[in-house]
Amino acid sequence: MSYSIENSIKGKVCLITGGTKGIGKECARQMAKMGAKVIVIGRYEKGLNEVEEELKLSSPESVAIKADISSLAEIKEMFLQVKNRFGTVDVLVNNAGTNRRTKAIEVTEEEWDTIINLNVKGAFFCSQEAAKLMDPGKVNKIINISSQYGHVGSSNRSVYCTSKGAVELLTKSLAVEWAPHILVNAVAPTFIETELTKELFEDEKTRKNLLERIPLKRGGTVKDVVGAILYLASDLSNMTTGSSLLVDGGWTAGS
């Protein structure tokens, strides 16, 4: 018997939030190249237009939709467009998220709401709306992008850690409730070298401190995370649900 991630993703309707840059954008690219019908969600038209044009070269039915997933009204409108265009969703990747480094004693209500609404509320209600469209006669996938900080604490990241801890238990709860036709898993990366973390890795002291915590002695790449997402999106993971796949180079194993 031949096993192939590519063959099991081909033809699927795959929706990726936060898909205009970093992990989300690369995931969209790879899924489109594998023949998936990719729906990219983002907040800014310029980035969405650029991604849509690129994806259509590999997958002509792919589309980009503007939506702020911290807003339930925009989530519902976005999924109405998805329903009208595709009728279903086979794979949802809850990738959109944000972080702010603030001492716990200084966290404001605005910071709390911004992080929790995007990282937790957005992931929950996107999952809810996707579940309504998923075919109960098929094996469907929801993949939540969590963090190593959903497993361990960190100074100046109290709200972010709270949000990712919530994502971890949301993953388990939905996996139990929605089995067997919706499999729900998480991918929990360490520090990934992207445009957003460029300054961290360029600062020698910060880079040294980070790499000392990672047994593999390097930061993660977008490719590392996308590989985990593609595995969970494929039929090769059809006995896996309620799990969190740590892509952290051993950070949490040594904590």
Short mmCIF file of C-alpha atoms in Angstrom, two decimals:
data_model
loop_
_atom_site.label_atom_id
_atom_site.label_comp_id
_atom_site.label_asym_id
_atom_site.label_seq_id
_atom_site.Cartn_x
_atom_site.Cartn_y
_atom_site.Cartn_z
CA MET A 1 0.00 0.00 0.00
CA SER A 2 1.28 3.45 -0.94
CA TYR A 3 0.96 6.34 1.51
CA SER A 4 1.08 9.94 0.34
CA ILE A 5 0.33 13.23 2.08
CA GLU A 6 -0.03 14.89 -1.31
CA ASN A 7 -2.62 12.45 -2.64
CA SER A 8 -4.78 12.70 0.48
CA ILE A 9 -4.82 16.53 0.42
CA LYS A 10 -5.49 16.82 -3.31
CA GLY A 11 -9.00 18.11 -4.02
CA LYS A 12 -9.79 19.03 -0.41
CA VAL A 13 -11.18 22.41 0.57
CA CYS A 14 -8.63 23.81 3.01
CA LEU A 15 -9.24 27.06 4.90
CA ILE A 16 -6.30 28.85 6.56
CA THR A 17 -6.71 31.88 8.79
CA GLY A 18 -3.84 34.34 8.97
CA GLY A 19 -2.73 33.07 5.59
CA THR A 20 -1.01 36.12 4.09
CA LYS A 21 2.40 35.70 5.72
CA GLY A 22 4.69 33.36 7.63
CA ILE A 23 3.42 29.90 8.52
CA GLY A 24 -0.06 30.45 7.11
CA LYS A 25 1.18 31.67 3.73
CA GLU A 26 3.62 28.79 3.29
CA CYS A 27 0.96 26.29 4.34
CA ALA A 28 -1.39 27.75 1.73
CA ARG A 29 1.32 27.52 -0.94
CA GLN A 30 2.08 23.88 -0.23
CA MET A 31 -1.57 22.83 -0.06
CA ALA A 32 -2.26 24.59 -3.37
CA LYS A 33 0.70 22.82 -4.97
CA MET A 34 -0.77 19.53 -3.76
CA GLY A 35 -4.02 20.31 -5.56
CA ALA A 36 -6.16 21.52 -2.66
CA LYS A 37 -8.75 24.25 -3.06
CA VAL A 38 -7.28 26.78 -0.66
CA ILE A 39 -9.15 29.56 1.10
CA VAL A 40 -6.87 32.15 2.72
CA ILE A 41 -8.26 34.50 5.35
CA GLY A 42 -6.62 37.78 6.29
CA ARG A 43 -7.34 41.36 7.31
CA TYR A 44 -5.50 43.33 4.63
CA GLU A 45 -6.52 43.42 0.98
CA LYS A 46 -3.04 44.00 -0.44
CA GLY A 47 -1.61 40.83 1.11
CA LEU A 48 -4.74 38.85 0.23
CA ASN A 49 -4.63 39.88 -3.42
CA GLU A 50 -0.97 38.92 -3.72
CA VAL A 51 -1.50 35.52 -2.12
CA GLU A 52 -4.59 34.77 -4.19
CA GLU A 53 -2.76 35.51 -7.44
CA GLU A 54 0.08 33.20 -6.43
CA LEU A 55 -2.18 30.35 -5.29
CA LYS A 56 -4.26 30.41 -8.46
CA LEU A 57 -1.15 29.51 -10.47
CA SER A 58 -1.19 26.10 -8.75
CA SER A 59 -4.86 25.81 -7.82
CA PRO A 60 -7.22 27.95 -9.93
CA GLU A 61 -10.16 27.55 -7.52
CA SER A 62 -8.25 28.99 -4.58
CA VAL A 63 -9.49 32.26 -3.13
CA ALA A 64 -8.61 34.88 -0.52
CA ILE A 65 -11.27 36.43 1.73
CA LYS A 66 -10.95 39.50 3.90
CA ALA A 67 -12.10 38.99 7.50
CA ASP A 68 -11.11 39.86 11.05
CA ILE A 69 -11.61 36.65 12.98
CA SER A 70 -11.72 38.42 16.33
CA SER A 71 -15.22 39.47 15.19
CA LEU A 72 -17.96 36.83 15.24
CA ALA A 73 -19.99 38.80 12.71
CA GLU A 74 -17.09 38.76 10.24
CA ILE A 75 -16.48 35.05 10.87
CA LYS A 76 -20.11 34.27 10.04
CA GLU A 77 -20.01 36.40 6.89
CA MET A 78 -16.76 34.77 5.80
CA PHE A 79 -18.16 31.26 6.22
CA LEU A 80 -21.31 32.25 4.33
CA GLN A 81 -19.06 33.14 1.38
CA VAL A 82 -17.27 29.80 1.78
CA LYS A 83 -20.58 27.93 1.85
CA ASN A 84 -21.87 29.69 -1.25
CA ARG A 85 -18.66 29.07 -3.18
CA PHE A 86 -17.52 25.62 -2.02
CA GLY A 87 -20.38 24.16 0.01
CA THR A 88 -18.04 22.55 2.49
CA VAL A 89 -14.74 22.69 4.38
CA ASP A 90 -12.53 19.61 4.69
CA VAL A 91 -9.59 21.11 6.59
CA LEU A 92 -9.47 24.17 8.84
CA VAL A 93 -6.13 25.58 10.00
CA ASN A 94 -6.63 28.07 12.82
CA ASN A 95 -3.36 29.89 12.30
CA ALA A 96 -4.20 33.56 12.96
CA GLY A 97 -2.86 34.81 16.26
CA THR A 98 -1.06 37.61 18.05
CA ASN A 99 1.21 38.24 21.02
CA ARG A 100 2.38 41.15 23.13
CA ARG A 101 5.20 40.98 25.63
CA THR A 102 4.04 42.81 28.74
CA LYS A 103 4.68 42.33 32.44
CA ALA A 104 1.61 40.81 34.07
CA ILE A 105 1.31 43.74 36.46
CA GLU A 106 1.09 46.12 33.48
CA VAL A 107 -1.35 44.23 31.21
CA THR A 108 -4.28 46.39 30.11
CA GLU A 109 -7.81 45.32 29.31
CA GLU A 110 -7.19 46.26 25.68
CA GLU A 111 -4.15 43.96 25.49
CA TRP A 112 -6.06 41.13 27.15
CA ASP A 113 -9.03 41.47 24.78
CA THR A 114 -6.84 41.74 21.67
CA ILE A 115 -4.93 38.54 22.41
CA ILE A 116 -7.80 36.45 23.79
CA ASN A 117 -10.28 37.51 21.10
CA LEU A 118 -7.96 36.60 18.24
CA ASN A 119 -6.17 33.56 19.67
CA VAL A 120 -9.08 31.90 21.48
CA LYS A 121 -12.41 33.40 20.44
CA GLY A 122 -11.40 33.40 16.79
CA ALA A 123 -10.21 29.79 16.85
CA PHE A 124 -13.36 28.62 18.64
CA PHE A 125 -15.91 30.30 16.40
CA CYS A 126 -14.03 29.47 13.20
CA SER A 127 -14.09 25.85 14.35
CA GLN A 128 -17.79 26.09 15.14
CA GLU A 129 -18.69 27.52 11.73
CA ALA A 130 -16.41 25.07 9.89
CA ALA A 131 -17.97 22.14 11.75
CA LYS A 132 -21.40 23.17 10.46
CA LEU A 133 -20.13 22.80 6.87
CA MET A 134 -18.10 19.63 7.29
CA ASP A 135 -19.49 16.45 5.76
CA PRO A 136 -20.39 13.97 8.55
CA GLY A 137 -19.74 11.11 6.14
CA LYS A 138 -16.04 12.03 5.79
CA VAL A 139 -13.00 12.42 8.03
CA ASN A 140 -12.46 16.16 8.42
CA LYS A 141 -9.59 18.00 10.11
CA ILE A 142 -9.22 21.02 12.36
CA ILE A 143 -5.64 22.05 13.18
CA ASN A 144 -5.05 24.72 15.81
CA ILE A 145 -1.72 26.53 15.81
CA SER A 146 -0.78 26.67 19.46
CA SER A 147 2.66 27.25 20.98
CA GLN A 148 5.20 25.73 23.32
CA TYR A 149 3.85 28.43 25.63
CA GLY A 150 0.61 26.50 25.79
CA HIS A 151 2.64 23.92 27.72
CA VAL A 152 5.06 26.01 29.82
CA GLY A 153 4.94 29.45 31.38
CA SER A 154 7.09 32.46 30.52
CA SER A 155 7.76 35.87 32.01
CA ASN A 156 6.10 38.82 30.27
CA ARG A 157 3.82 36.49 28.29
CA SER A 158 1.07 35.79 30.80
CA VAL A 159 -1.81 36.59 28.47
CA TYR A 160 -0.26 34.80 25.50
CA CYS A 161 0.42 31.70 27.61
CA THR A 162 -3.16 31.86 28.88
CA SER A 163 -4.49 32.03 25.34
CA LYS A 164 -2.40 29.12 24.08
CA GLY A 165 -3.21 27.03 27.14
CA ALA A 166 -6.86 27.63 26.26
CA VAL A 167 -6.20 26.54 22.66
CA GLU A 168 -4.66 23.30 23.94
CA LEU A 169 -7.74 22.39 26.00
CA LEU A 170 -10.08 23.62 23.30
CA THR A 171 -8.34 21.15 20.99
CA LYS A 172 -8.94 18.26 23.40
CA SER A 173 -12.55 19.23 24.14
CA LEU A 174 -13.57 19.56 20.50
CA ALA A 175 -11.74 16.35 19.62
CA VAL A 176 -13.83 14.42 22.15
CA GLU A 177 -17.11 16.11 21.25
CA TRP A 178 -16.78 15.98 17.47
CA ALA A 179 -15.30 12.51 16.97
CA PRO A 180 -15.36 10.48 14.84
CA HIS A 181 -15.96 12.67 11.76
CA ILE A 182 -13.93 15.73 12.83
CA LEU A 183 -10.39 15.18 14.10
CA VAL A 184 -9.01 18.11 16.07
CA ASN A 185 -5.30 18.51 16.80
CA ALA A 186 -2.80 21.26 17.58
CA VAL A 187 0.70 22.13 16.42
CA ALA A 188 2.79 23.83 19.10
CA PRO A 189 5.94 25.51 17.72
CA THR A 190 8.90 27.05 19.46
CA PHE A 191 10.39 30.34 18.19
CA ILE A 192 10.10 30.22 14.40
CA GLU A 193 12.37 32.32 12.21
CA THR A 194 10.00 34.58 10.28
CA GLU A 195 9.72 38.28 9.50
CA LEU A 196 7.97 38.76 12.85
CA THR A 197 10.82 37.22 14.85
CA LYS A 198 13.66 38.59 12.74
CA GLU A 199 14.70 41.16 15.36
CA LEU A 200 14.81 38.51 18.10
CA PHE A 201 17.18 36.30 16.15
CA GLU A 202 19.35 39.20 15.00
CA ASP A 203 20.01 40.25 18.61
CA GLU A 204 22.98 38.07 19.61
CA LYS A 205 22.18 37.99 23.34
CA THR A 206 18.54 37.08 22.75
CA ARG A 207 19.46 34.48 20.13
CA LYS A 208 22.00 32.89 22.48
CA ASN A 209 19.46 32.73 25.32
CA LEU A 210 16.83 31.15 23.08
CA LEU A 211 19.14 28.54 21.58
CA GLU A 212 20.36 27.53 25.04
CA ARG A 213 16.78 26.43 25.80
CA ILE A 214 16.42 24.39 22.60
CA PRO A 215 18.24 21.03 22.61
CA LEU A 216 18.43 21.02 18.81
CA LYS A 217 20.33 24.35 19.04
CA ARG A 218 18.41 26.17 16.33
CA GLY A 219 15.22 28.10 15.89
CA GLY A 220 12.39 26.49 14.01
CA THR A 221 11.65 27.23 10.36
CA VAL A 222 8.33 27.74 8.65
CA LYS A 223 8.99 24.45 6.84
CA ASP A 224 9.20 22.62 10.18
CA VAL A 225 5.74 23.80 11.19
CA VAL A 226 4.12 23.36 7.79
CA GLY A 227 5.35 19.76 7.69
CA ALA A 228 3.47 19.05 10.91
CA ILE A 229 0.33 20.76 9.61
CA LEU A 230 0.38 18.79 6.36
CA TYR A 231 0.72 15.53 8.25
CA LEU A 232 -2.27 16.33 10.45
CA ALA A 233 -4.29 17.49 7.43
CA SER A 234 -3.61 14.24 5.57
CA ASP A 235 -5.08 10.76 5.85
CA LEU A 236 -1.84 9.57 7.46
CA SER A 237 -3.06 11.05 10.77
CA ASN A 238 -6.55 9.55 10.75
CA MET A 239 -6.05 7.83 14.13
CA THR A 240 -4.79 11.02 15.76
CA THR A 241 -7.15 13.42 17.54
CA GLY A 242 -6.96 15.55 20.66
CA SER A 243 -3.19 15.70 20.41
CA SER A 244 -0.66 18.51 20.37
CA LEU A 245 2.35 18.02 18.12
CA LEU A 246 5.25 19.94 19.65
CA VAL A 247 7.60 21.41 17.04
CA ASP A 248 9.90 22.91 19.65
CA GLY A 249 13.28 21.27 19.17
CA GLY A 250 12.96 19.71 22.62
CA TRP A 251 12.33 22.98 24.55
CA THR A 252 9.47 21.61 26.67
CA ALA A 253 11.13 18.21 27.11
CA GLY A 254 13.91 19.91 29.03
CA SER A 255 11.75 22.36 30.96
#
